[in-house]
Coordinates of N, CA and C in Angstrom, one line a residue:
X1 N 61.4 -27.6 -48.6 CA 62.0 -27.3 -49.9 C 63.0 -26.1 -49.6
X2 N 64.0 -25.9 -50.1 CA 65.2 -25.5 -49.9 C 65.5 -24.5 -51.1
X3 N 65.6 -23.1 -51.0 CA 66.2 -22.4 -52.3 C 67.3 -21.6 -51.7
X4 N 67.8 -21.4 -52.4 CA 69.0 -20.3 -52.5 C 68.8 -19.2 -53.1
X5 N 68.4 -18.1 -52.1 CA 68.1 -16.7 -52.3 C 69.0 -15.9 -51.5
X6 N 68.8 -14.4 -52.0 CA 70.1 -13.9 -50.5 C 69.0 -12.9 -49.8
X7 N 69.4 -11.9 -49.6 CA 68.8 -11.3 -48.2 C 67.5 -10.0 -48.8
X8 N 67.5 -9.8 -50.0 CA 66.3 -8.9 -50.6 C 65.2 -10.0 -50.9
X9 N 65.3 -11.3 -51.5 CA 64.6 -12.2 -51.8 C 64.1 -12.5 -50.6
X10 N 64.6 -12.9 -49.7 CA 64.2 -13.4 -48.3 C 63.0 -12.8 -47.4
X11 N 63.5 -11.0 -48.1 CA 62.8 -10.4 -47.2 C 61.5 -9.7 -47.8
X12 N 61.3 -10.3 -49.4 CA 60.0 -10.2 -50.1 C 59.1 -11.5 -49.9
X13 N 59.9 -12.9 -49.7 CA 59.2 -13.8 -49.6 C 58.6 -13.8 -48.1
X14 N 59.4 -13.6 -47.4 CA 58.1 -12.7 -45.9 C 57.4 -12.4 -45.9
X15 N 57.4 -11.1 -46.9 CA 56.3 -9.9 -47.1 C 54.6 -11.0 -47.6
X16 N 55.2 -11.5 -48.7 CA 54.3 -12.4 -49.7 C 53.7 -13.2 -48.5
X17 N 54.4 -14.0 -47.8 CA 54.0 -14.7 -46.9 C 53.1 -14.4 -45.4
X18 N 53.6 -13.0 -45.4 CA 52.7 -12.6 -44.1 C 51.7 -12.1 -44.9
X19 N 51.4 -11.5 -45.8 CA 50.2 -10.9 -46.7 C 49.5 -12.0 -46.8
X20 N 49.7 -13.3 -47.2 CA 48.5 -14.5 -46.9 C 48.0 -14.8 -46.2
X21 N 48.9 -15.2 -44.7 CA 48.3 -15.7 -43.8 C 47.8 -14.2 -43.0
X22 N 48.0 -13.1 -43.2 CA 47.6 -12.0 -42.5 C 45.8 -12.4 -41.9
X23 N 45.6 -12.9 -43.0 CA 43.9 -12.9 -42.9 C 43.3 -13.8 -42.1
X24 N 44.4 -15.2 -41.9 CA 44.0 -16.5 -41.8 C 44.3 -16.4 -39.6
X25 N 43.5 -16.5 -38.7 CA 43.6 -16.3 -37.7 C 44.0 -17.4 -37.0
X26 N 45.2 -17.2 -36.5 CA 46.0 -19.2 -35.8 C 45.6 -19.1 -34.2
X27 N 45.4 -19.8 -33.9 CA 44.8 -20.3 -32.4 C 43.3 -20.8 -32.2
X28 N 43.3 -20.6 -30.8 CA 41.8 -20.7 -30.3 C 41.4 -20.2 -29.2
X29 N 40.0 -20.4 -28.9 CA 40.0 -20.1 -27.5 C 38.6 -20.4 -27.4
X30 N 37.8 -20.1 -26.3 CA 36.5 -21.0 -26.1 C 35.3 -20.4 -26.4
X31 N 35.4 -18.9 -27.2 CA 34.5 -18.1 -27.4 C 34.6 -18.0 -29.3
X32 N 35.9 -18.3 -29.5 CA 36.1 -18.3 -30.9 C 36.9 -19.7 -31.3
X33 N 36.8 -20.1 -32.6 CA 37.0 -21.4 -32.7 C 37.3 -21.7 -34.1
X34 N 38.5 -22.0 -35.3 CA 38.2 -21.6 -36.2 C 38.1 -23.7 -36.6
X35 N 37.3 -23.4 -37.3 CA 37.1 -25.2 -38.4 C 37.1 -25.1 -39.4
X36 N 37.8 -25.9 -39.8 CA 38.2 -26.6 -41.8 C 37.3 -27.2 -42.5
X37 N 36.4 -26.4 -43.5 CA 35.0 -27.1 -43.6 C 35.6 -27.8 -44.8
X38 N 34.2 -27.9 -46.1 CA 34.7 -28.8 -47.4 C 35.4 -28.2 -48.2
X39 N 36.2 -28.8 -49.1 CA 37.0 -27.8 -49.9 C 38.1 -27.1 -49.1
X40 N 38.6 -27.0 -47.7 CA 39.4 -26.3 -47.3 C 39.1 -25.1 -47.0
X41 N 38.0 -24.7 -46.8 CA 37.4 -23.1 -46.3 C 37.3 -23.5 -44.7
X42 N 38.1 -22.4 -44.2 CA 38.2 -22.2 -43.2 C 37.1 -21.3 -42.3
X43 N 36.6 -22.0 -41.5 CA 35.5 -21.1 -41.4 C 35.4 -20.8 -39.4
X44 N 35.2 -19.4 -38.9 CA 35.4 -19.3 -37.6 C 33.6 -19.0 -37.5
X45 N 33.6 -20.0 -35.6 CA 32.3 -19.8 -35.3 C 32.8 -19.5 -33.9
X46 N 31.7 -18.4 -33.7 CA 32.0 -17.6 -32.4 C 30.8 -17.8 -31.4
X47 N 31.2 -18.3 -30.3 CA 30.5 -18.8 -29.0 C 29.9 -17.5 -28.4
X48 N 28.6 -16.5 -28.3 CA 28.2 -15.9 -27.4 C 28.0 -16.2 -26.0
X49 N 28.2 -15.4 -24.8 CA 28.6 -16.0 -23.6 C 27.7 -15.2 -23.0
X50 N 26.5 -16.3 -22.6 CA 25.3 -15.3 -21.6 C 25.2 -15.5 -20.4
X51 N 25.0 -14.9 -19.7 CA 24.5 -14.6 -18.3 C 23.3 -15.5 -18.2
X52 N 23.7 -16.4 -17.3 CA 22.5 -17.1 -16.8 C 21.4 -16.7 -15.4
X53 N 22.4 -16.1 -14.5 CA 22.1 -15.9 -13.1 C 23.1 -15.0 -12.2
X54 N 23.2 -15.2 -10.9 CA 23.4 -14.2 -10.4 C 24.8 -15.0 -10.2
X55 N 25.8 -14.6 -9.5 CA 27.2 -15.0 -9.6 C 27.3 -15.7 -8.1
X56 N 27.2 -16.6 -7.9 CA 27.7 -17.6 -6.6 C 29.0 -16.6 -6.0
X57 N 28.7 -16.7 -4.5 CA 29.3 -15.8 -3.8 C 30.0 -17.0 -3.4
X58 N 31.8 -16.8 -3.5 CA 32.4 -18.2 -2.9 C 33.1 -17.3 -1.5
X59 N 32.8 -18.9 -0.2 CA 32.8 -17.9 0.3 C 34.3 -18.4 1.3
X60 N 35.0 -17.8 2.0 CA 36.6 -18.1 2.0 C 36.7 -19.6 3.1
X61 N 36.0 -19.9 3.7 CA 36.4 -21.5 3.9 C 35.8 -22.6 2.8
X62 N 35.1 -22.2 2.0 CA 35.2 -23.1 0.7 C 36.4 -23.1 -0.1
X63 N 36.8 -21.8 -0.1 CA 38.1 -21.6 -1.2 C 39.0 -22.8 -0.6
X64 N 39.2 -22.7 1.0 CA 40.5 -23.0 1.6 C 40.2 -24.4 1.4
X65 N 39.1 -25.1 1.8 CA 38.9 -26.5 2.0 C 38.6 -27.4 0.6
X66 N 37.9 -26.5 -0.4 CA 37.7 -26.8 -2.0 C 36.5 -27.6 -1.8
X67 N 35.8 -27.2 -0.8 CA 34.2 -27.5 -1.2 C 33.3 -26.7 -1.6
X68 N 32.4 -26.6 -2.2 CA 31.4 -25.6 -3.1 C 29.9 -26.4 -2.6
X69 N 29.1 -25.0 -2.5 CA 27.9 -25.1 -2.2 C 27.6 -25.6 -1.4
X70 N 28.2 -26.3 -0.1 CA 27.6 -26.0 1.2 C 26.7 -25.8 2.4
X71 N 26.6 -24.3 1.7 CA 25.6 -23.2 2.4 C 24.4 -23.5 1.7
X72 N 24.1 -23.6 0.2 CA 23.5 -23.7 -0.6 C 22.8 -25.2 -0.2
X73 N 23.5 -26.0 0.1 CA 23.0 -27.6 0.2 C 22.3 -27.9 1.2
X74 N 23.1 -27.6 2.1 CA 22.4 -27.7 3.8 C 21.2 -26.8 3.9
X75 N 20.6 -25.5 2.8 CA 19.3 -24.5 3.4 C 19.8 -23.7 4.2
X76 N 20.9 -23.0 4.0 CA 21.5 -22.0 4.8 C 21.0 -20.2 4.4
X77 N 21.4 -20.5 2.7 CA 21.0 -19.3 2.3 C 20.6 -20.0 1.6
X78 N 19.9 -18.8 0.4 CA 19.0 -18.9 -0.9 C 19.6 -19.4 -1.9
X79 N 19.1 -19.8 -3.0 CA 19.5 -20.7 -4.1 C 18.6 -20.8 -5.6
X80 N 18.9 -21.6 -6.2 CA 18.2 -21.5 -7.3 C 18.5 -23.0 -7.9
X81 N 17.2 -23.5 -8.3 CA 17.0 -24.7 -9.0 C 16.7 -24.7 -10.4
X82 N 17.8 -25.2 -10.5 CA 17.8 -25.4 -12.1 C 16.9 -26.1 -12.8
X83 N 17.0 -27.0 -12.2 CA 15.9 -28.1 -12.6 C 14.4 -27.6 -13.3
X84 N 13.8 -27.4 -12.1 CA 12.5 -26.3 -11.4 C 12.3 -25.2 -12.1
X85 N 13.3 -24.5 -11.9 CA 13.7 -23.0 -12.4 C 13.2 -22.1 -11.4
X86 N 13.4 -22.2 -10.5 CA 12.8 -21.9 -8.9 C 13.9 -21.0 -8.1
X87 N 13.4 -20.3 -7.3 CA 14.1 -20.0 -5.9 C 13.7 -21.2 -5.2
X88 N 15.0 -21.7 -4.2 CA 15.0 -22.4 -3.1 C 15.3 -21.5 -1.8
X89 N 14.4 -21.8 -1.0 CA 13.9 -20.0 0.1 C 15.6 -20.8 0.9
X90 N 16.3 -20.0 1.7 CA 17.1 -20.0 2.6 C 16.3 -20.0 4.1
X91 N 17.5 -20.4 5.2 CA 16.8 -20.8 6.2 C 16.4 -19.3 6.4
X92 N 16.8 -17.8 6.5 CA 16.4 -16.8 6.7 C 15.1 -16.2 6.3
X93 N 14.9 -16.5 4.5 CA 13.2 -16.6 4.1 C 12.5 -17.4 4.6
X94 N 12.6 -18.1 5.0 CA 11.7 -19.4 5.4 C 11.3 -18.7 7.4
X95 N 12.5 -18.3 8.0 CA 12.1 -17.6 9.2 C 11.2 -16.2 9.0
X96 N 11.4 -15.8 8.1 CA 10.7 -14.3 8.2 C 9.3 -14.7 7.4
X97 N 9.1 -15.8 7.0 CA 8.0 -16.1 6.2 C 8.1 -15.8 4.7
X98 N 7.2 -16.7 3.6 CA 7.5 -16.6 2.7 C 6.6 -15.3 1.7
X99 N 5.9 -15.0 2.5 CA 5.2 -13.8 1.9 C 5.7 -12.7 2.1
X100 N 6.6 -12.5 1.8 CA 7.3 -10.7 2.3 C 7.6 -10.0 1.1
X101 N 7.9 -8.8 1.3 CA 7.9 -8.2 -0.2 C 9.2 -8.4 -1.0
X102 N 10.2 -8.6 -0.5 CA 11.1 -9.2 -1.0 C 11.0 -10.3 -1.9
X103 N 10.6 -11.6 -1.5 CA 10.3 -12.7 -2.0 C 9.2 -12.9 -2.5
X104 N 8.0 -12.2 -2.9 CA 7.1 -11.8 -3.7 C 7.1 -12.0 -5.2
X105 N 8.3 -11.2 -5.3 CA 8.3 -11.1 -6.7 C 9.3 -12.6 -7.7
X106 N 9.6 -13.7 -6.6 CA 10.3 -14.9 -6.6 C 8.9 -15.9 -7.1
X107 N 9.5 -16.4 -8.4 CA 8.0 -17.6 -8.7 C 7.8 -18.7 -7.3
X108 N 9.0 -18.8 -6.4 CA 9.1 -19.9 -5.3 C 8.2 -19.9 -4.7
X109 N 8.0 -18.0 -4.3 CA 7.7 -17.4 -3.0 C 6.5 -18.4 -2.3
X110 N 5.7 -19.5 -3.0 CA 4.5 -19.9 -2.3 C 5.4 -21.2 -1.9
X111 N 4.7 -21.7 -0.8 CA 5.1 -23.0 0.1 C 5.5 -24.2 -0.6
X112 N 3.8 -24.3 -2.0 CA 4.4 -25.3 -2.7 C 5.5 -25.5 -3.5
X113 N 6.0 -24.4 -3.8 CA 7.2 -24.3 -4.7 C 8.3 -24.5 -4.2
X114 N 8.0 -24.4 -2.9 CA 9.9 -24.6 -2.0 C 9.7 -25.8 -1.8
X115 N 8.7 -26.5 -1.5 CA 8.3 -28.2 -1.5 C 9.1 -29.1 -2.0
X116 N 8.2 -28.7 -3.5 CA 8.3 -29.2 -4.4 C 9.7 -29.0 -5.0
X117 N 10.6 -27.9 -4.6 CA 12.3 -28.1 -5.1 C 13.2 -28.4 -3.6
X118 N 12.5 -29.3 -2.6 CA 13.2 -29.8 -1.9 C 13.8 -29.4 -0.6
X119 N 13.1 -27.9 -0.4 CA 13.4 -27.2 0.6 C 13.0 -27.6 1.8
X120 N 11.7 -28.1 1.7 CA 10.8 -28.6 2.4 C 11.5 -29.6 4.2
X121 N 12.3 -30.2 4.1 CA 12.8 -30.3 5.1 C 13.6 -29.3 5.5
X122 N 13.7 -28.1 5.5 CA 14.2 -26.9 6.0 C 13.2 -26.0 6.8
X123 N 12.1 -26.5 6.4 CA 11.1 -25.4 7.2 C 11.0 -25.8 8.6
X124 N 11.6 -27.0 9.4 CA 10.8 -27.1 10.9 C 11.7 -26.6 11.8

């Protein structure tokens, strides 16, 4: 729609215009999210973002080659099963033995737990 106003009009109908949408928040992103419920009420729901674990160390010939986990796969170093909800011992726990004070306080720390999340061909 098309009106014919001059340059004080123009620059009230801005004003009027940004004072509405001032409130109304445009975009998105993956933590906030706004949705059009019934009636036209716009309603924003906000994603809390928790910490699950410890942060995967990536390590620079994965970067280069674009392979991930690896070290992790093969029983190289330590890990964690999701599945399970376990430590999986690395070939270094598994040499120094699984009762040490370090790995103590790990629900894995006993033989059957590394077993039973698949470690188990890592021990010979």
């Amino acid at each position: 729609k098309e009106i014919d106003c001059d340059a004080d009009e123009l620059a009230q109908l801005k004003r009027e215009l940004a004072r509405v949408e001032a409130g109304r928040w445009q975009g998105t992103s993956y933590l906030a999210q706004e949705m059009e419920g019934i009636g036209g009420v716009v309603k924003k729901k906000v994603r809390k973002r928790v910490r699950v674990g410890a942060t995967v160390k990536e390590w620079e010939d994965e970067r280069e080659r674009g392979g991930y986990l690896g070290r992790e796969q093969k029983g190289l170093v330590r890990s964690w099963c999701s599945w399970c909800e376990r430590v999986v011992l690395g070939k270094k726990d598994v040499e120094r033995g699984s009762g040490t004070d370090e790995l103590s306080r790990w629900p894995s720390a006993s033989s059957s737990s590394a077993e039973s999340s698949g470690a188990s061909e890592y021990r010979d």
